[in-house]
PDB file of C-alpha atoms in Angstrom:
ATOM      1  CA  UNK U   3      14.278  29.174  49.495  1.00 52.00           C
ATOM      2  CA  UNK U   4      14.333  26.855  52.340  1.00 60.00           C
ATOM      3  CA  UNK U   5      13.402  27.469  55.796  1.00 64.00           C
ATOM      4  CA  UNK U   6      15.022  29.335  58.761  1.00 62.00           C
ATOM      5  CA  UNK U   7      14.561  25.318  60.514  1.00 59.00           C
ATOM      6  CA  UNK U   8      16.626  23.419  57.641  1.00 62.00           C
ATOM      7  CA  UNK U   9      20.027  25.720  58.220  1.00 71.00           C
ATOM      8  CA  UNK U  10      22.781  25.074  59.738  1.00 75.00           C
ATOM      9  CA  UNK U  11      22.407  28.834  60.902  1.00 76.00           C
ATOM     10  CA  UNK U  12      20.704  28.854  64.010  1.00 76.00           C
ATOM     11  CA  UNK U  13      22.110  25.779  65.531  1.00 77.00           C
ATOM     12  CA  UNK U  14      25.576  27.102  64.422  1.00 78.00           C
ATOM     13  CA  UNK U  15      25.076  30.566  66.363  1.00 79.00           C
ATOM     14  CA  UNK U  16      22.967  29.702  69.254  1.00 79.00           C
ATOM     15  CA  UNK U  17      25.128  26.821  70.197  1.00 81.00           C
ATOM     16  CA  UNK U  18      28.227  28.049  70.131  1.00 85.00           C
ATOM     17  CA  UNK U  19      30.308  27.127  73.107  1.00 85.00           C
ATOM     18  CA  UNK U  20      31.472  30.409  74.178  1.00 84.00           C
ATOM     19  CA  UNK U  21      28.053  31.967  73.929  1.00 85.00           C
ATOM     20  CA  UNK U  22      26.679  29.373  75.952  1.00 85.00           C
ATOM     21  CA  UNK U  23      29.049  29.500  78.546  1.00 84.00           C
ATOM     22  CA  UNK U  24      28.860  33.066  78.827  1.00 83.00           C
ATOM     23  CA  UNK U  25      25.287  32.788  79.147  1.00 84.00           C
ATOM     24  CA  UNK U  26      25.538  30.435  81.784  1.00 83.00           C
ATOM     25  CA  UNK U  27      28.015  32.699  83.633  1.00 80.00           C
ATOM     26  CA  UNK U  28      25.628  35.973  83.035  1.00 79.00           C
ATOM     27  CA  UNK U  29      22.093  34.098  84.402  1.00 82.00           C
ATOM     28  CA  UNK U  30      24.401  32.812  87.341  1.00 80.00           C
ATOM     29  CA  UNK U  31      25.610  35.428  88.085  1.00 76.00           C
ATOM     30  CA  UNK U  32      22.691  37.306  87.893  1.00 76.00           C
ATOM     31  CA  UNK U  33      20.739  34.946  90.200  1.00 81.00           C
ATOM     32  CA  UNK U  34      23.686  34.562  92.732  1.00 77.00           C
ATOM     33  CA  UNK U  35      26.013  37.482  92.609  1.00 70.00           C
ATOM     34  CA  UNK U  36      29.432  36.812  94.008  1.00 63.00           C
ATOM     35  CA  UNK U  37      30.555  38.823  96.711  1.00 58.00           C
ATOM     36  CA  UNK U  38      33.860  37.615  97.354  1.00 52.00           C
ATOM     37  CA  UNK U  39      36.595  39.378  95.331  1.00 49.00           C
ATOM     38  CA  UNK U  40      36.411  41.701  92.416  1.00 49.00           C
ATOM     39  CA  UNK U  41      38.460  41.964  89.440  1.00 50.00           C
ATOM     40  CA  UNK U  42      38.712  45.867  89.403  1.00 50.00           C
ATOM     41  CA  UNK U  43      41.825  46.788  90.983  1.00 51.00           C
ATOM     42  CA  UNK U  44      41.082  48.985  93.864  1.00 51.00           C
ATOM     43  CA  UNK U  45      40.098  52.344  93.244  1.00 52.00           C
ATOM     44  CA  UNK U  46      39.504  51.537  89.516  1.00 54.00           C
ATOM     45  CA  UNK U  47      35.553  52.337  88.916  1.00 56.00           C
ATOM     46  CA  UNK U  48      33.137  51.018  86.366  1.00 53.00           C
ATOM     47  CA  UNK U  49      31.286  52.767  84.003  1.00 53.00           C
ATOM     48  CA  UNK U  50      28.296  53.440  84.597  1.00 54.00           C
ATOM     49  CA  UNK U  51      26.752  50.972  81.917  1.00 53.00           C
ATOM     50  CA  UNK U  52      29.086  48.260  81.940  1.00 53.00           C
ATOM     51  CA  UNK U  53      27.257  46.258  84.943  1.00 53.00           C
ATOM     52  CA  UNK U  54      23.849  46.125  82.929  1.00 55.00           C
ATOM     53  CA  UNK U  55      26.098  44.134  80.383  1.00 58.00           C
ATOM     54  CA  UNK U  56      27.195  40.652  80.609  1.00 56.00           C
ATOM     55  CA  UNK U  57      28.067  39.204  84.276  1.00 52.00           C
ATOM     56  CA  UNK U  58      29.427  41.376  87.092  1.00 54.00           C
ATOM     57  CA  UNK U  59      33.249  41.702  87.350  1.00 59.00           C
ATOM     58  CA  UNK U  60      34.086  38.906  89.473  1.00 63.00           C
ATOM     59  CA  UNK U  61      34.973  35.766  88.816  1.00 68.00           C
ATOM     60  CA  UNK U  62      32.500  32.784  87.008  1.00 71.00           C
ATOM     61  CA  UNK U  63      30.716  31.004  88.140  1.00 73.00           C
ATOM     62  CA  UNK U  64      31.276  28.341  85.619  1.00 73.00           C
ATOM     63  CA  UNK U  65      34.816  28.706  84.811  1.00 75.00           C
ATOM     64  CA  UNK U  66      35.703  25.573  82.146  1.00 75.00           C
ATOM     65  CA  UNK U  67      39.263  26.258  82.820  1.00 74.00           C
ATOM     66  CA  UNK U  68      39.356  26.062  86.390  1.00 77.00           C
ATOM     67  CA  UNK U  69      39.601  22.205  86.591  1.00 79.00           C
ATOM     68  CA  UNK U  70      41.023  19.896  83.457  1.00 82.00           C
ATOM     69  CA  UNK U  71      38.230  17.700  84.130  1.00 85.00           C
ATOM     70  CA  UNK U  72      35.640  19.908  84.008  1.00 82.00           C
ATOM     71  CA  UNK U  73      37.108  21.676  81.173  1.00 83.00           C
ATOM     72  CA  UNK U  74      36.729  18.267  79.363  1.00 85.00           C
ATOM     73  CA  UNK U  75      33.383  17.492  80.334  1.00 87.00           C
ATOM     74  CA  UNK U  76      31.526  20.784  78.880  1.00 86.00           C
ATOM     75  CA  UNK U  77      33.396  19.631  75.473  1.00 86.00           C
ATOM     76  CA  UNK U  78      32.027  16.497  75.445  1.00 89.00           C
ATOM     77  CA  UNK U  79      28.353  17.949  76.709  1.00 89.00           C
ATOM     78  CA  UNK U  80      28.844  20.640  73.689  1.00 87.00           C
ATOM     79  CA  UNK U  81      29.823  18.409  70.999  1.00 88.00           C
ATOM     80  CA  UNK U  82      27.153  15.899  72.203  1.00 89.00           C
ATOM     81  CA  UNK U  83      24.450  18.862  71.818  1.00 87.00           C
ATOM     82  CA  UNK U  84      26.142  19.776  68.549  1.00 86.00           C
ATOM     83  CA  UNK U  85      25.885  16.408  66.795  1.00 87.00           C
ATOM     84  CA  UNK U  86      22.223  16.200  68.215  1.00 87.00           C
ATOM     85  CA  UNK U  87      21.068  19.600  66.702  1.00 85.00           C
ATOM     86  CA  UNK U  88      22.796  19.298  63.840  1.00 86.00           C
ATOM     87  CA  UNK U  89      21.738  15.376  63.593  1.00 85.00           C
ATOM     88  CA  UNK U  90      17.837  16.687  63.343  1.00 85.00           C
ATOM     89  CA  UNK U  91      18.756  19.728  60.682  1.00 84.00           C
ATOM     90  CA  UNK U  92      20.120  17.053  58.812  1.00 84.00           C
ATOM     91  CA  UNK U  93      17.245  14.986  59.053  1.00 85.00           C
ATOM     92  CA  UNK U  94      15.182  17.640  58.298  1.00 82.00           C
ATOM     93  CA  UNK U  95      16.879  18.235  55.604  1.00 83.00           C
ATOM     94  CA  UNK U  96      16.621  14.796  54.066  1.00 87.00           C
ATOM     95  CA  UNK U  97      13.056  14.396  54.657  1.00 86.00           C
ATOM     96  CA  UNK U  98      12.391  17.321  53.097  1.00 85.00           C
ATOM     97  CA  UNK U  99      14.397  16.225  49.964  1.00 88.00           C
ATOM     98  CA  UNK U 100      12.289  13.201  49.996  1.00 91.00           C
ATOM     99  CA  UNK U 101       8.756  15.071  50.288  1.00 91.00           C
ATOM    100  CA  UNK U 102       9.924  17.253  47.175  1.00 91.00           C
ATOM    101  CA  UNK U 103      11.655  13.623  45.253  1.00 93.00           C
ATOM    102  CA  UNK U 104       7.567  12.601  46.543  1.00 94.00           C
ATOM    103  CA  UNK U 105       6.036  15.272  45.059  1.00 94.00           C
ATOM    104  CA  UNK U 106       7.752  15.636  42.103  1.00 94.00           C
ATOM    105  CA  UNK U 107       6.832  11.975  41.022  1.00 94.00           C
ATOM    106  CA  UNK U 108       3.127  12.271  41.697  1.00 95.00           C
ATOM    107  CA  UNK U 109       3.446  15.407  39.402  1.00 94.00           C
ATOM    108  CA  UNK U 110       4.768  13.345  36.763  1.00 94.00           C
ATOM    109  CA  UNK U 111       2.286  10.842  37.445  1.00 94.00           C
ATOM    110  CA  UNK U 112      -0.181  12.943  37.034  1.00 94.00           C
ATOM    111  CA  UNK U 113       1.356  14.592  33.829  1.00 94.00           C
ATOM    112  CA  UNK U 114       1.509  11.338  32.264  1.00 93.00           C
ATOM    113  CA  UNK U 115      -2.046  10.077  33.163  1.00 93.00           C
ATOM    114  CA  UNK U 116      -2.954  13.212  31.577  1.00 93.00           C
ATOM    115  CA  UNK U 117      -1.086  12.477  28.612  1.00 92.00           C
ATOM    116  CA  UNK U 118      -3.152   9.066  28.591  1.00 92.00           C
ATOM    117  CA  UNK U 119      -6.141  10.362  28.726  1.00 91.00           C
ATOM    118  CA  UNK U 120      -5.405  13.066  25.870  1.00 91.00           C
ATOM    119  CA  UNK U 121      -4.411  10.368  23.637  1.00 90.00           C
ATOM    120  CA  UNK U 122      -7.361   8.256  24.246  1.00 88.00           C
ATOM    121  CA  UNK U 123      -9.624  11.698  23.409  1.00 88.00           C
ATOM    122  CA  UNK U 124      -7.982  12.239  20.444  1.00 86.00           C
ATOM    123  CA  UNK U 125      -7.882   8.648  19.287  1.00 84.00           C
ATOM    124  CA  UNK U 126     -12.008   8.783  19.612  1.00 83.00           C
ATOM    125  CA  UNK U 127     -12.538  12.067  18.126  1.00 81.00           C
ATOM    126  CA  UNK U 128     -10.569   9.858  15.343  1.00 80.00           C
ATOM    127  CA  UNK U 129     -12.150   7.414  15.474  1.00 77.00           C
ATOM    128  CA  UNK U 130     -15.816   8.962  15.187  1.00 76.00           C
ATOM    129  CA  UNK U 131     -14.630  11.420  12.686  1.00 70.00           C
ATOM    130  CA  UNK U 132     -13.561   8.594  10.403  1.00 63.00           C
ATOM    131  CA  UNK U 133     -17.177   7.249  10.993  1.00 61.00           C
ATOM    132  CA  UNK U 134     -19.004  10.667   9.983  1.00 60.00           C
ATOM    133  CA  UNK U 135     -16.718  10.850   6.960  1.00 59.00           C
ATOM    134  CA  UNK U 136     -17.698   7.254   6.254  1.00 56.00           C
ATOM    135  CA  UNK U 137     -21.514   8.276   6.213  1.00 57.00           C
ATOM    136  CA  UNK U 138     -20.929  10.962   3.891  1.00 57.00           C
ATOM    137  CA  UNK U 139     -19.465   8.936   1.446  1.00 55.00           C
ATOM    138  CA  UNK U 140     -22.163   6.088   1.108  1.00 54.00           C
ATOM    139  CA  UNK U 141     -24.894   7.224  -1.427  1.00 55.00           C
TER     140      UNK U 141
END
């Protein structure tokens, strides 16, 4: 089973663009709350949880769509992160395919050498078992 650090999974969920831009918008707003205009009509209340959740009702503080340009520019900054996380998984990935490639051959290395050396046993127990047999023989 490989590890939770060569998936795709976690850079695939934590870097997701509208998670990270909602994040952005919730610490912001969190840290500098917005008193300028709500989005609640008026009279219309909240209930009592929804504030704890996400950023207030008002608008972002990072809106993407407010401005083309800046709308392009945090796609270019998330696809540059993207190909960068993903970039390492990959090379994660590979390296571990190349410890286990690695590891495999000194296995079979090993196996082999082993093979050797059981074949070079055998060939002297041979070899001195022809000699005892020899001994007997001779009156």
């Amino acid at each position: 089973m490989s590890s939770i650090t060569s998936t795709y999974l976690l850079p695939a969920v934590f870097l997701n663009p509208v998670l990270l831009l909602h994040t952005f918008n919730t610490i912001l707003s969190r840290l500098l709350p917005v008193t300028t205009t709500s989005s609640l009509l008026p009279g219309d209340t909240l209930p009592p949880s929804l504030p704890t959740w996400g950023p207030h009702p008002t608008a972002p503080h990072f809106d993407v769509h407010a401005h083309d340009n800046l709308c392009w520019s945090y796609t270019v900054f998330m696809v540059g992160v993207q190909l960068v996380a993903f970039g390492r998984v990959s090379g994660a990935r590979e390296a571990g395919r190349e410890r286990r490639r690695k590891e495999k051959l000194r296995k079979e290395e090993w196996q082999r050498e082993q093979e050797q050396e059981q074949e070079v046993m055998a060939a002297l127990a041979a070899e001195t078992e022809d000699d005892y047999t020899e001994e007997e023989t001779i009156p």
